[in-house]
Structure formats: C-alpha cells, structure tokens
Coordinates of C-alpha atoms and ligand atoms in Angstrom, one line a residue:
M790 CA 24.7 3.9 -4.7
S791 CA 27.4 2.2 -2.8
S792 CA 28.6 -1.2 -4.0
A793 CA 27.7 -2.7 -0.7
I794 CA 24.0 -2.2 -1.3
R795 CA 24.3 -3.9 -4.7
A796 CA 26.0 -7.0 -3.3
V797 CA 23.9 -10.1 -4.1
E798 CA 22.0 -11.0 -1.1
Q799 CA 20.0 -14.2 -0.4
P800 CA 17.1 -13.8 -0.1
E801 CA 16.6 -10.6 -2.1
W802 CA 16.3 -7.3 -0.2
W803 CA 12.6 -7.0 -0.7
K804 CA 12.1 -10.3 1.0
R805 CA 14.5 -9.5 3.9
H806 CA 13.2 -6.0 4.8
A807 CA 10.0 -4.5 5.9
I808 CA 8.6 -1.8 3.6
Y809 CA 7.5 1.5 5.2
Q810 CA 4.9 3.4 3.3
I811 CA 5.2 7.2 3.5
Y812 CA 2.4 9.5 2.5
P813 CA 4.5 12.5 1.6
L814 CA 1.9 15.1 2.3
S815 CA 1.7 14.0 5.9
F816 CA 5.3 13.0 6.8
Q817 CA 7.4 16.1 7.4
D818 CA 6.9 19.7 6.4
S819 CA 10.1 21.8 6.1
D820 CA 8.7 25.2 4.9
G821 CA 5.7 25.8 7.1
D822 CA 3.0 25.5 4.4
G823 CA 1.4 22.7 6.4
I824 CA 2.2 20.1 3.7
G825 CA 5.0 17.5 3.9
D826 CA 7.8 17.8 1.4
L827 CA 11.0 16.1 0.3
A828 CA 13.3 18.4 2.2
G829 CA 11.3 17.5 5.3
L830 CA 11.4 13.8 4.6
A831 CA 15.2 14.0 4.2
T832 CA 15.5 15.2 7.8
R833 CA 13.8 12.1 8.9
V834 CA 16.1 9.6 7.2
D835 CA 17.9 9.1 10.6
Y836 CA 14.6 8.1 12.1
L837 CA 14.0 5.5 9.5
A838 CA 17.5 4.1 10.0
W839 CA 17.0 4.1 13.8
L840 CA 13.7 2.2 13.3
G841 CA 15.5 -0.4 11.2
V842 CA 13.6 0.5 8.0
H843 CA 15.5 -0.5 4.8
A844 CA 12.8 0.1 2.2
V845 CA 10.4 3.0 1.7
W846 CA 7.4 3.1 -0.5
L847 CA 6.7 6.7 -1.3
S848 CA 3.2 7.8 -2.4
P849 CA 3.2 10.1 -5.5
V850 CA 5.3 13.2 -5.5
Y851 CA 5.0 14.0 -9.2
R852 CA 3.5 17.2 -10.6
S853 CA -0.2 17.2 -9.8
P854 CA -3.2 19.5 -9.3
M855 CA -3.7 17.4 -6.1
L856 CA -7.4 16.7 -6.6
D857 CA -6.6 13.1 -5.6
F858 CA -3.6 14.2 -3.6
G859 CA -1.0 13.2 -6.1
Y860 CA -2.7 10.2 -7.7
D861 CA -3.8 12.6 -10.4
I862 CA -0.5 13.2 -12.2
S863 CA 0.1 16.1 -14.7
D864 CA 3.8 15.3 -15.3
Y865 CA 5.3 11.9 -14.6
T866 CA 8.8 13.0 -14.8
D867 CA 8.9 16.0 -12.5
I868 CA 8.4 16.7 -8.8
D869 CA 5.5 18.9 -7.8
P870 CA 6.7 22.2 -6.4
V871 CA 4.7 21.6 -3.2
F872 CA 7.1 18.7 -2.5
G873 CA 10.3 20.3 -3.9
S874 CA 12.4 19.7 -7.0
L875 CA 14.1 16.9 -9.0
D876 CA 17.4 18.0 -7.4
Q877 CA 15.9 17.5 -3.9
F878 CA 14.6 14.1 -5.0
D879 CA 18.0 13.1 -6.1
Q880 CA 19.5 14.3 -2.8
L881 CA 16.9 12.4 -0.9
L882 CA 17.5 9.2 -2.9
E883 CA 21.2 9.5 -2.2
A884 CA 20.7 10.1 1.5
L885 CA 18.4 7.0 1.7
H886 CA 20.9 4.9 -0.2
R887 CA 23.7 6.1 2.1
R888 CA 21.8 4.6 5.0
D889 CA 21.1 1.4 3.1
I890 CA 17.4 2.3 2.6
R891 CA 15.8 1.5 -0.8
L892 CA 13.2 3.7 -2.4
I893 CA 10.1 2.4 -4.1
L894 CA 8.1 4.9 -6.1
D895 CA 4.3 4.8 -6.4
V896 CA 3.4 5.1 -10.1
V897 CA -0.1 5.6 -11.6
P898 CA -0.3 4.1 -15.0
N899 CA -4.1 3.8 -15.3
H900 CA -4.9 7.5 -15.5
T901 CA -3.4 10.9 -15.7
S902 CA -4.7 14.3 -14.5
D903 CA -6.8 16.0 -17.1
R904 CA -4.1 18.7 -17.0
H905 CA -1.4 16.3 -18.3
A906 CA -0.1 17.5 -21.7
W907 CA -1.0 14.1 -23.2
F908 CA -4.7 14.7 -22.3
R909 CA -4.7 18.3 -23.4
E910 CA -3.6 17.2 -26.8
S911 CA -5.9 14.2 -26.8
R912 CA -9.0 16.3 -26.1
S913 CA -8.0 19.1 -28.5
S914 CA -9.4 17.4 -31.6
R915 CA -10.6 14.1 -32.8
H916 CA -7.7 14.1 -35.3
N917 CA -5.0 14.8 -32.8
P918 CA -2.3 12.1 -32.9
K919 CA -2.8 11.5 -29.2
R920 CA -6.6 11.2 -29.5
D921 CA -6.4 7.5 -29.1
W922 CA -4.1 7.7 -26.0
Y923 CA -7.3 8.0 -23.9
V924 CA -10.5 6.1 -24.1
W925 CA -13.0 8.0 -26.2
S926 CA -16.3 6.9 -27.5
D927 CA -19.4 8.2 -29.3
P928 CA -22.6 8.7 -27.3
R929 CA -25.4 6.2 -27.5
P930 CA -28.1 7.2 -30.1
D931 CA -30.0 9.1 -27.3
G932 CA -26.9 11.1 -26.5
G933 CA -26.2 9.2 -23.2
P934 CA -22.9 7.6 -22.2
P935 CA -21.7 4.7 -24.2
N936 CA -22.5 2.1 -21.5
N937 CA -23.3 1.5 -17.8
W938 CA -19.8 1.6 -16.4
L939 CA -19.5 3.5 -13.1
S940 CA -16.7 5.5 -11.8
R941 CA -15.2 4.1 -8.5
F942 CA -15.6 7.6 -7.2
G943 CA -19.3 7.9 -8.1
G944 CA -21.5 8.5 -11.1
S945 CA -21.0 7.4 -14.7
A946 CA -17.5 6.6 -15.6
W947 CA -18.0 8.6 -18.8
E948 CA -17.5 12.4 -19.2
W949 CA -19.0 14.3 -22.1
D950 CA -16.6 16.5 -24.0
P951 CA -18.7 19.1 -25.8
Q952 CA -15.8 20.5 -27.9
T953 CA -15.2 17.2 -29.7
G954 CA -18.6 15.6 -29.2
Q955 CA -17.4 12.4 -27.5
Y956 CA -17.3 10.9 -24.1
Y957 CA -14.0 9.9 -22.4
Y958 CA -13.7 7.2 -19.7
H959 CA -12.4 7.7 -16.2
A960 CA -12.3 4.9 -13.6
F961 CA -11.8 7.5 -10.8
L962 CA -12.5 11.3 -10.9
R963 CA -13.6 13.0 -14.1
E964 CA -10.3 14.9 -13.7
Q965 CA -8.5 11.6 -13.9
P966 CA -9.0 10.4 -17.5
D967 CA -8.0 6.8 -18.2
L968 CA -5.1 6.1 -20.5
N969 CA -5.8 3.7 -23.4
W970 CA -3.4 0.9 -22.6
H971 CA -4.4 -0.9 -25.8
N972 CA -2.5 1.7 -27.6
P973 CA 1.2 0.6 -28.0
Q974 CA 2.4 4.2 -28.0
V975 CA 0.9 4.7 -24.5
R976 CA 2.7 1.6 -23.3
A977 CA 6.0 2.8 -24.9
A978 CA 5.6 6.2 -23.3
F979 CA 4.9 4.7 -19.9
A980 CA 7.9 2.4 -20.2
D981 CA 10.0 5.5 -20.7
V982 CA 8.5 7.0 -17.6
L983 CA 9.6 3.9 -15.7
R984 CA 13.1 4.1 -17.2
F985 CA 13.4 7.7 -16.3
W986 CA 13.1 6.9 -12.6
L987 CA 15.0 3.6 -12.8
K988 CA 18.0 5.4 -14.3
R989 CA 17.8 7.9 -11.5
G990 CA 18.3 5.0 -9.2
V991 CA 15.0 4.2 -7.7
D992 CA 14.7 0.6 -6.4
G993 CA 11.3 -0.3 -7.7
F994 CA 7.7 0.7 -8.1
R995 CA 4.3 0.3 -6.5
I996 CA 1.9 0.1 -9.5
D997 CA -1.3 1.9 -8.6
A998 CA -4.7 0.5 -9.5
S999 CA -2.9 -2.0 -11.7
A1000 CA -5.9 -4.3 -12.2
V1001 CA -7.9 -1.7 -14.1
L1002 CA -5.6 -0.7 -16.8
A1003 CA -7.4 -2.1 -19.8
E1004 CA -11.1 -1.8 -20.7
D1005 CA -13.1 -4.2 -22.9
P1006 CA -12.7 -2.9 -26.5
L1007 CA -16.4 -3.8 -27.1
L1008 CA -17.4 -1.6 -24.2
R1009 CA -19.9 -4.2 -23.0
D1010 CA -22.3 -3.3 -20.1
D1011 CA -21.2 -4.6 -16.7
P1012 CA -23.6 -7.1 -15.1
P1013 CA -25.6 -6.2 -12.0
N1014 CA -23.9 -7.0 -8.7
P1015 CA -26.2 -9.6 -7.0
E1016 CA -24.9 -8.6 -3.6
F1017 CA -25.8 -5.0 -4.0
D1018 CA -28.3 -3.3 -1.7
D1019 CA -29.1 0.3 -0.9
K1020 CA -26.7 0.3 2.1
M1021 CA -23.8 -0.2 -0.2
P1022 CA -22.0 2.7 -2.0
P1023 CA -23.6 3.2 -5.4
P1024 CA -20.4 2.6 -7.4
E1025 CA -20.7 -1.1 -6.3
K1026 CA -24.0 -1.5 -8.2
F1027 CA -22.4 -3.5 -11.1
R1028 CA -19.7 -6.1 -11.2
R1029 CA -16.7 -4.6 -12.9
V1030 CA -16.3 -7.6 -15.3
F1031 CA -15.4 -5.5 -18.3
T1032 CA -12.9 -3.1 -16.8
D1033 CA -11.2 -5.1 -14.0
A1034 CA -8.4 -7.6 -14.4
R1035 CA -8.9 -8.0 -18.2
P1036 CA -6.6 -10.5 -19.9
E1037 CA -4.9 -7.7 -21.8
T1038 CA -4.2 -5.9 -18.5
M1039 CA -2.2 -8.9 -17.4
R1040 CA -0.1 -8.8 -20.6
Y1041 CA 0.5 -5.1 -20.0
L1042 CA 1.7 -5.8 -16.5
E1043 CA 4.1 -8.3 -17.9
E1044 CA 5.5 -5.6 -20.2
M1045 CA 6.0 -3.2 -17.3
R1046 CA 7.8 -5.9 -15.3
A1047 CA 10.0 -6.6 -18.3
V1048 CA 11.0 -2.9 -18.4
V1049 CA 11.9 -3.0 -14.7
D1050 CA 13.8 -6.2 -15.2
E1051 CA 16.1 -4.3 -17.6
F1052 CA 17.6 -3.0 -14.4
P1053 CA 19.1 -5.3 -11.7
D1054 CA 17.8 -5.8 -8.2
R1055 CA 14.5 -3.9 -8.5
V1056 CA 11.1 -4.8 -7.2
V1057 CA 7.5 -4.3 -8.5
L1058 CA 4.7 -4.1 -6.0
G1059 CA 1.2 -4.0 -7.4
E1060 CA -2.1 -2.7 -6.0
V1061 CA -4.5 -5.4 -7.1
Q1062 CA -8.2 -5.8 -6.7
G1063 CA -10.3 -8.9 -5.9
G1064 CA -9.0 -10.2 -2.6
T1065 CA -7.3 -13.6 -2.1
G1066 CA -9.3 -15.2 -4.9
R1067 CA -7.3 -13.4 -7.6
I1068 CA -4.0 -12.8 -6.0
G1069 CA -2.2 -15.7 -7.7
Q1070 CA -2.7 -14.4 -11.2
F1071 CA -0.9 -11.2 -10.4
Y1072 CA 2.4 -13.0 -9.7
A1073 CA 2.9 -14.4 -13.1
G1074 CA 1.2 -15.5 -16.3
E1075 CA 3.2 -16.4 -19.3
R1076 CA 5.9 -14.1 -17.9
P1077 CA 6.5 -12.6 -14.5
R1078 CA 4.1 -9.8 -13.3
F1079 CA 4.6 -8.5 -9.8
H1080 CA 7.1 -9.6 -7.2
L1081 CA 4.6 -8.5 -4.6
P1082 CA 0.9 -8.2 -5.4
L1083 CA -0.3 -6.3 -2.3
N1084 CA -2.4 -8.3 0.1
F1085 CA -4.9 -6.4 2.3
L1086 CA -6.2 -9.4 4.2
L1087 CA -5.2 -8.1 7.6
L1088 CA -7.2 -5.0 7.0
D1089 CA -10.2 -6.6 5.5
T1090 CA -10.7 -9.6 7.8
Q1091 CA -12.4 -9.7 11.2
W1092 CA -9.9 -9.8 14.1
D1093 CA -10.8 -13.1 15.8
A1094 CA -8.6 -16.2 15.9
A1095 CA -10.7 -18.3 13.5
S1096 CA -11.1 -15.5 10.9
L1097 CA -7.4 -14.7 11.0
S1098 CA -6.3 -18.3 10.9
G1099 CA -8.7 -19.1 8.1
G1100 CA -7.8 -15.9 6.1
I1101 CA -4.1 -16.5 6.5
D1102 CA -4.5 -20.1 5.2
Q1103 CA -6.6 -19.0 2.3
Y1104 CA -4.2 -16.3 1.3
L1105 CA -1.1 -18.5 1.6
N1106 CA -2.8 -21.2 -0.5
A1107 CA -3.5 -18.6 -3.2
V1108 CA 0.2 -17.6 -3.4
P1109 CA 1.7 -19.8 -6.2
E1110 CA 4.5 -22.1 -5.4
G1111 CA 7.8 -20.4 -5.3
A1112 CA 6.2 -16.9 -5.0
W1113 CA 6.7 -14.7 -2.0
P1114 CA 3.8 -13.5 0.3
V1115 CA 3.3 -10.0 1.5
W1116 CA 1.2 -8.4 4.3
I1117 CA -0.1 -4.9 4.7
L1118 CA -1.1 -3.5 8.0
G1119 CA -2.0 0.0 6.9
S1120 CA -2.3 2.3 3.9
H1121 CA -3.5 5.8 2.9
D1122 CA -6.7 4.2 1.6
K1123 CA -7.7 2.2 4.7
P1124 CA -8.7 2.9 8.3
R1125 CA -5.8 2.9 10.8
I1126 CA -5.0 -0.5 12.3
A1127 CA -5.1 1.0 15.8
S1128 CA -8.7 2.0 15.4
L1129 CA -9.6 -1.2 13.5
V1130 CA -8.4 -3.6 16.1
G1131 CA -8.5 -1.4 19.1
E1132 CA -5.7 -0.1 21.3
D1133 CA -5.6 -3.2 23.4
R1134 CA -4.8 -5.4 20.4
V1135 CA -2.6 -3.1 18.4
R1136 CA 0.5 -4.8 19.7
L1137 CA -0.8 -8.2 18.5
A1138 CA -1.3 -6.8 15.1
A1139 CA 2.3 -5.6 15.0
M1140 CA 3.6 -9.0 16.2
L1141 CA 1.4 -10.9 13.6
L1142 CA 2.7 -8.6 10.8
F1143 CA 6.3 -9.5 11.5
T1144 CA 5.9 -13.1 12.3
L1145 CA 3.9 -14.2 9.3
P1146 CA 5.8 -15.6 6.3
G1147 CA 6.5 -12.9 3.7
T1148 CA 7.3 -9.2 3.4
P1149 CA 5.6 -6.9 6.0
I1150 CA 4.4 -3.5 4.9
L1151 CA 3.6 -0.8 7.5
F1152 CA 2.2 2.6 7.0
A1153 CA 4.0 5.6 8.6
G1154 CA 2.4 6.4 11.9
D1155 CA 1.2 2.9 12.7
E1156 CA 4.4 2.3 14.6
I1157 CA 3.2 4.8 17.2
G1158 CA -0.4 3.7 17.2
T1159 CA -1.9 6.6 15.4
P1160 CA -5.7 6.3 15.6
N1161 CA -8.1 7.3 12.8
L1162 CA -8.6 11.0 12.4
D1163 CA -12.0 12.0 13.4
M1164 CA -13.3 14.2 10.6
S1165 CA -16.9 14.6 12.0
G1166 CA -18.1 18.2 11.6
R1167 CA -15.3 19.0 9.2
E1168 CA -15.2 19.4 5.4
P1169 CA -13.7 16.3 4.0
R1170 CA -10.5 16.7 1.9
D1171 CA -10.8 13.3 0.3
P1172 CA -12.5 13.4 -3.1
F1173 CA -13.9 9.9 -2.6
E1174 CA -15.9 11.0 0.4
K1175 CA -17.0 14.2 -1.3
R1176 CA -18.3 12.3 -4.3
V1177 CA -19.7 9.2 -2.4
P1178 CA -20.7 10.7 1.0
G1179 CA -22.3 8.9 3.8
Y1180 CA -20.7 5.4 3.6
G1181 CA -17.8 5.9 5.9
L1182 CA -15.4 6.0 3.0
N1183 CA -13.5 9.1 4.0
R1184 CA -9.8 8.3 3.6
D1185 CA -8.7 11.4 5.4
K1186 CA -8.9 9.3 8.6
S1187 CA -5.6 7.6 7.8
R1188 CA -3.8 10.5 6.3
S1189 CA -3.3 12.7 9.4
P1190 CA 0.2 14.2 9.8
M1191 CA 3.0 12.2 11.4
R1192 CA 3.3 13.0 15.1
W1193 CA 6.9 13.6 15.9
N1194 CA 6.3 15.2 19.3
A1195 CA 3.5 16.6 21.4
E1196 CA 3.9 20.3 20.3
P1197 CA 1.2 22.0 18.4
G1198 CA 1.8 20.9 14.8
A1199 CA 3.2 17.7 16.2
G1200 CA 6.7 18.5 15.0
F1201 CA 5.3 17.9 11.6
T1202 CA 4.9 21.6 10.7
Q1203 CA 5.4 25.1 12.0
G1204 CA 2.3 26.1 10.1
I1205 CA -1.2 24.9 9.9
P1206 CA -1.3 21.2 8.9
W1207 CA -3.3 20.4 5.8
L1208 CA -5.2 17.9 7.9
P1209 CA -5.7 18.1 11.6
V1210 CA -3.1 16.2 13.7
G1211 CA -5.9 14.4 15.6
D1212 CA -6.5 13.1 19.1
G1213 CA -4.2 11.3 21.5
L1214 CA -1.2 13.4 20.6
D1215 CA 0.4 13.2 24.0
E1216 CA 0.5 9.4 23.9
H1217 CA 1.0 8.7 20.2
N1218 CA 4.1 10.6 19.3
V1219 CA 7.6 9.5 18.3
A1220 CA 9.5 11.6 20.9
K1221 CA 7.6 10.1 23.8
Q1222 CA 7.7 6.5 22.6
R1223 CA 11.3 6.6 21.5
D1224 CA 12.5 7.0 25.1
D1225 CA 10.1 4.4 26.5
E1226 CA 11.5 0.9 26.2
H1227 CA 8.1 -0.6 26.6
S1228 CA 6.3 1.5 24.0
L1229 CA 4.6 0.4 20.8
L1230 CA 7.4 2.1 18.9
S1231 CA 10.0 0.1 20.8
L1232 CA 8.0 -3.1 20.0
Y1233 CA 8.0 -2.3 16.2
R1234 CA 11.8 -1.6 16.4
R1235 CA 12.4 -4.9 18.1
L1236 CA 10.2 -6.9 15.7
I1237 CA 11.7 -5.3 12.6
A1238 CA 15.2 -6.2 13.9
L1239 CA 14.2 -9.7 14.9
R1240 CA 12.5 -10.5 11.6
Q1241 CA 15.4 -9.5 9.5
S1242 CA 17.9 -11.4 11.5
D1243 CA 16.1 -14.6 12.4
P1244 CA 16.1 -17.2 9.6
A1245 CA 13.0 -18.9 10.9
L1246 CA 11.0 -15.6 10.6
L1247 CA 12.7 -14.6 7.4
E1248 CA 12.4 -17.8 5.4
G1249 CA 11.1 -20.5 7.7
S1250 CA 8.1 -22.6 6.9
Y1251 CA 4.8 -21.6 8.4
E1252 CA 3.1 -24.3 10.4
P1253 CA -0.4 -23.4 11.6
M1254 CA -1.7 -24.9 14.8
R1255 CA -5.3 -25.2 16.1
C1256 CA -6.5 -22.0 17.8
Q1257 CA -7.4 -22.4 21.4
D1258 CA -10.0 -20.0 23.0
E1259 CA -9.0 -17.1 20.8
V1260 CA -5.3 -17.7 21.0
L1261 CA -3.9 -17.8 17.5
M1262 CA -0.8 -20.0 17.3
F1263 CA 1.7 -21.1 14.7
R1264 CA 5.3 -22.2 14.3
R1265 CA 8.0 -20.9 12.0
C1266 CA 10.7 -23.4 11.3
H1267 CA 14.0 -23.2 9.5
K1268 CA 16.4 -26.2 9.8
A1269 CA 16.9 -26.8 13.5
R1270 CA 15.5 -23.4 14.5
Q1271 CA 11.9 -23.4 15.6
L1272 CA 9.8 -20.5 16.7
F1273 CA 6.4 -20.7 18.3
V1274 CA 4.1 -17.7 18.1
A1275 CA 1.1 -17.3 20.3
L1276 CA -1.3 -14.3 20.2
N1277 CA -4.1 -13.9 22.7
L1278 CA -6.9 -12.1 20.9
A1279 CA -9.3 -12.6 23.8
G1280 CA -10.2 -9.8 26.1
E1281 CA -9.0 -11.9 29.1
E1282 CA -6.1 -13.9 30.3
R1283 CA -5.6 -17.3 28.6
E1284 CA -3.5 -20.3 29.6
V1285 CA -1.6 -21.8 26.7
R1286 CA -1.3 -25.5 27.3
Q1287 CA 1.4 -26.7 24.9
E1288 CA 4.1 -29.2 25.4
I1289 CA 6.7 -26.6 24.3
S1290 CA 9.7 -25.4 26.2
G1291 CA 12.0 -22.6 25.2
T1292 CA 12.8 -18.9 25.8
I1293 CA 10.6 -15.9 25.1
L1294 CA 12.4 -13.9 22.4
V1295 CA 10.0 -11.0 22.4
S1296 CA 6.6 -10.3 24.1
T1297 CA 4.2 -7.7 22.9
H1298 CA 4.6 -5.9 26.2
L1299 CA 8.4 -6.1 26.1
D1300 CA 8.5 -7.2 29.7
R1301 CA 9.0 -10.9 29.5
C1302 CA 12.0 -13.0 28.4
E1303 CA 11.7 -15.9 30.7
A1304 CA 12.2 -19.6 30.0
I1305 CA 9.0 -21.5 29.5
V1306 CA 8.6 -25.2 30.4
A1307 CA 5.3 -26.6 29.1
G1308 CA 2.5 -24.1 29.4
F1309 CA 2.2 -20.4 30.2
H1310 CA -0.3 -17.6 30.6
L1311 CA -0.9 -14.7 28.2
R1312 CA -2.5 -11.5 29.4
P1313 CA -5.3 -10.0 27.3
G1314 CA -3.9 -8.7 24.1
E1315 CA -0.6 -10.3 24.8
G1316 CA 1.5 -12.3 22.3
I1317 CA 4.9 -13.9 22.4
V1318 CA 7.5 -15.3 20.1
L1319 CA 9.2 -18.2 21.7
A1320 CA 12.5 -19.8 20.6
V1321 CA 11.7 -23.5 21.0
A1322 CA 14.4 -25.4 22.9
E1323 CA 16.1 -28.0 20.7
Q1324 CA 15.5 -31.5 21.9
G1325 CA 18.0 -32.6 24.6
Q1326 CA 18.6 -29.0 25.7
Ligands
TEU1968 O1 -6.5 3.2 -5.4 C1 -7.1 2.4 -6.3 C2 -8.4 1.8 -5.9 O2 -8.8 0.8 -6.5 C3 -9.3 2.6 -5.0 O3 -10.7 2.4 -5.4 C4 -9.3 2.2 -3.6 O4 -9.8 0.9 -3.6 C5 -10.0 3.3 -2.9 O5 -9.1 4.2 -2.5 C6 -10.8 2.8 -1.7 O6 -10.0 2.6 -0.6 C7 -5.4 4.0 -5.8 C8 -4.8 4.8 -4.7 O7 -4.3 4.0 -3.7 C9 -5.9 5.8 -4.3 O8 -5.4 6.6 -3.2 C10 -6.3 6.6 -5.4 O9 -7.3 7.5 -5.0 C11 -6.8 5.8 -6.6 O10 -5.8 4.8 -6.9 C12 -6.9 6.6 -7.8 O11 -5.7 7.0 -8.3

C-alpha cells in the first residue's frame, strides 16, 4: 500500500468515505460461467474510482459450498475457485489500493459450513478435541431437541447427529453449524483468521450476524413472542432472548475488535440485530466493539416525512456521544431501495443518504436504480425463501447481476447469469447513465463527491427542522458553513416557505443551481442542498 493512503487523516477514512457493498456473485463475471469473480471485479476498479468510491465492502469470497451463497464457509483462509484464487485476491487488493480504495471483508464468525474441517472433526466423535468447538447437546429424555430454539431459516435450530447421538445447534441452515464461542480455542482460531487477512492488507471487516455469537450455556427455552400471529414467518414465534445479544457475545466482539486494533487504521462494521433500541451497546462496552454497527433504519422505516424525521432522531439519539453514525440504503438481504420507495422518490433516497450525518453505505446497483428482481414463477435460489416460503422473504430480489450495459447478459456475463438480469435493463444500466448528466448515476457521483469535500456534510452538526407538508428539512452546520436540505416526499409540488437565502449546490434532478432568496418550489420527488448565504452577503 502506498504511504499516501496511510497518512493520518482527520477524520478517519471510514468517516470520510461512502462504503460500496459488492455482492461478488453478481458484480462482474470474467469467465462466462454466469457467476461474478475476482478477475471480473478487478476490471471494474476504474468504474469505482470514477464513481468516487474509496471503500468497498465485499460479501464473502471464501471457500464455500454456496448453500447460503458464501455465508457458509468451508475454509476461512482461502478463496473459492468460483471466485478465483488467493493470488487474484492479492492482485485485486493491490489494484484497489493503487486507486486509493480500501477493502472491507465480510467475515462470518457465528457459523461455518458443515463441510469445514473443524466441523468434520467435531462431528467425528464425542471425544474429538474439536467436539466442543460447536454447540452439541444431548436430546431431551423423549429424544427431542434440547429446547425450543428456532432456526432463523425455519424449523428447529437443532439437528440430530445419529453417528454420535447428540444434537448440534445452527442459527441458520442445518448446513451452517454454530461455532461455540464460549470455547477460548475457537476465539483464538478466529482471531488468527482475522490476522491472516489483516496481514494481507485488508482494511477492515464487516462482522456477519454478530449479535448471535453466543448461546445461553443453560440452554433455556426462549419465551413466546407476544406479537406473533399466523401471518408472521414461523421463525419469529419466540423472542430470541437466549441466543441474541448475550452479554458474553459483547465480550467476544470486544476481543475481535482488539485483534483488529493490533493493526493501524482498520475498521470494524457489524451486522447487528434489534433496531435502534440496541444500537448503542454495539459501539462499546468496557472496551470498544464496532466502529460502525450497521443501521438499517432507512430500509425498515416508512417513507413519509414524519416517520423519517422521527426515525432519524431516534437513531441519532441512540448513538452514544462521540460515536459515529452510519446509514445503509441497500443490502443483499433487503429489497432494493428503488422498489421500496418507488422510482419517483429514488433520488430523494440518494440525497438523504449522503446528507445525513455519518457514513453512507450503498449497495452495488442502487446507483443506477436497479429494481427488485421479479422471481415469480421461478425457482428461488435463496435458501431462506426455500425454507420459509410464502412470506415475501426471497432475497434473490436484490441479488440480480450488475447491469453494465443493455446487451443480453448486461455486460455482466457472456454466459447465462446465475440469477436473471431482471426488468428495465434499457434504462437502468451504467453505460447509458454514465453519459447522461442528469441520470441517477450522475446524481450519486455528484453526491459522493460533495459529501467527501464539504465539511458541513462530513462533520457538521445535524439540526432537524419541522417537516412541512411532507417536506423533510434539516440543516448541517460546520463553523460558518451552513447547508439546508429540503426533500419533497409528497407526490405533488410543494412551496418551501423559509427565510433562507443561498445557492443550490445540488438538486436531485441535477438541473438547478440558482440562487434562492426566501422561499422556493420543489417538484414532486425533488430535493435540494442549499449553501446558505452568510449574513451580510
Ligand atoms: O444475515 C444475518 C441475519 O440475521 C439474517 O437473519 C438476516 O436478517 C436475513 O438475511 C433476513 O434478511 C447474515 C447475512 O447477511 C445473510 O446473507 C446470511 O444468510 C446470514 O447471515 C447467515 O449467514
């Protein structure tokens, strides 16, 4: 890595830059097998640089049987052949660093694949030294599973192992046995996994399913979920009191962070459960935990001015003093933002993401407005949908291949893509939008550049204002610099009556930069960032 990238920056790089999540299966295929790979990704580094991206979060590329598309890992320290090799990984990392782009790896400490050598050993006999590396328990006297814990992916969380006459626990698929994090050997082995990648030069981790690492050693039954009804997915029947965010888990997260802190200038993102209520505890306890516990509010809230303004406030109040907020607008687990808010408001979503205080995270494809993939009439690929069908949980919808152009295969592959490319290809592709100075892609590029250069957006205070008729408004202030953000969520034109004058820095439609003197109109779905004129100007 060049010395320039290591130079001490204020604020830290993970505060300054947006993070771009790449789902490697769907980003760029280089060998025509219809599945994205590292060599393909390397050919798109120029695109990332052009877009202004300086940090990538890469979903898992480790060896995996791919039952959960890489989140079922059979070797933590090797690359799956479908993606390439360790050499190609090193080359990619170097290419990214050369362009001043950091790489954050997704790691999955909660569980391995059942094909991982650790689990093969563990299940080979009750006396194997790795038996206790996973969560094993005797059956109840009637032969049933040890307790009522449910897998998030449906059915009991316990799987019977006839050969050794015990059950093992799995929070997700039965092919994803949970590691026993109470065992110090497991923690030491995982620390070495982290070091393996840190020494190779990765810039940080996104810790998968981090809240569910440790289980109650007493294996107590979970209490019923009072909100549960038949319309909810069966895995929600109980409240996960005894497997979710246990106090021991928090200590183990502190240990992981300490390992990462052995290396300078790295970041730890964490996938956490429990909404804004719990977010605070994931930042720090006795010792630091995550730099950025991921916040899904923008994907979980209703998109009206009051819900947004209330949700933003609640979240920011839950972020401890001195800690740094983070916002996610898309992920491989959630519906696409374009479909969630509708095409007429997708630009507002982008503007909100880059004007709120904290680190913005976007999901590859959202910058061109990729809609949900319609999987009706097709066999789902997602194991979640296969195991818990009929509740709209299919995550295939957000995992469609990146659309680089309007050709068949979308420039993603010369072969048959592992998931269909989906509808709207003519409009939602990079080639088309790159040349259009008013496109959504151009808006993203503009907002990314603005946020990383404007001190008020980067580190200014957030000052909410009262919403007016579905117009969400706030200010961002840093020293004398004051920005005013107004987002019209209404389906109609709105007049914004504010005693504010200044110049429009960016509008969602990229067609206005006029000076404003007290009051202006916003078209439906339009938002603006205004640089407020200093008094006397
Ligand atoms: O997700 C963890 C998780 O808690 C899931 O239940 C998530 O809420 C679910 O996907 C519904 O959206 C992580 C990964 O992000 C996910 O892709 C994996 O399937 C899961 O871990 C198991 O490894």
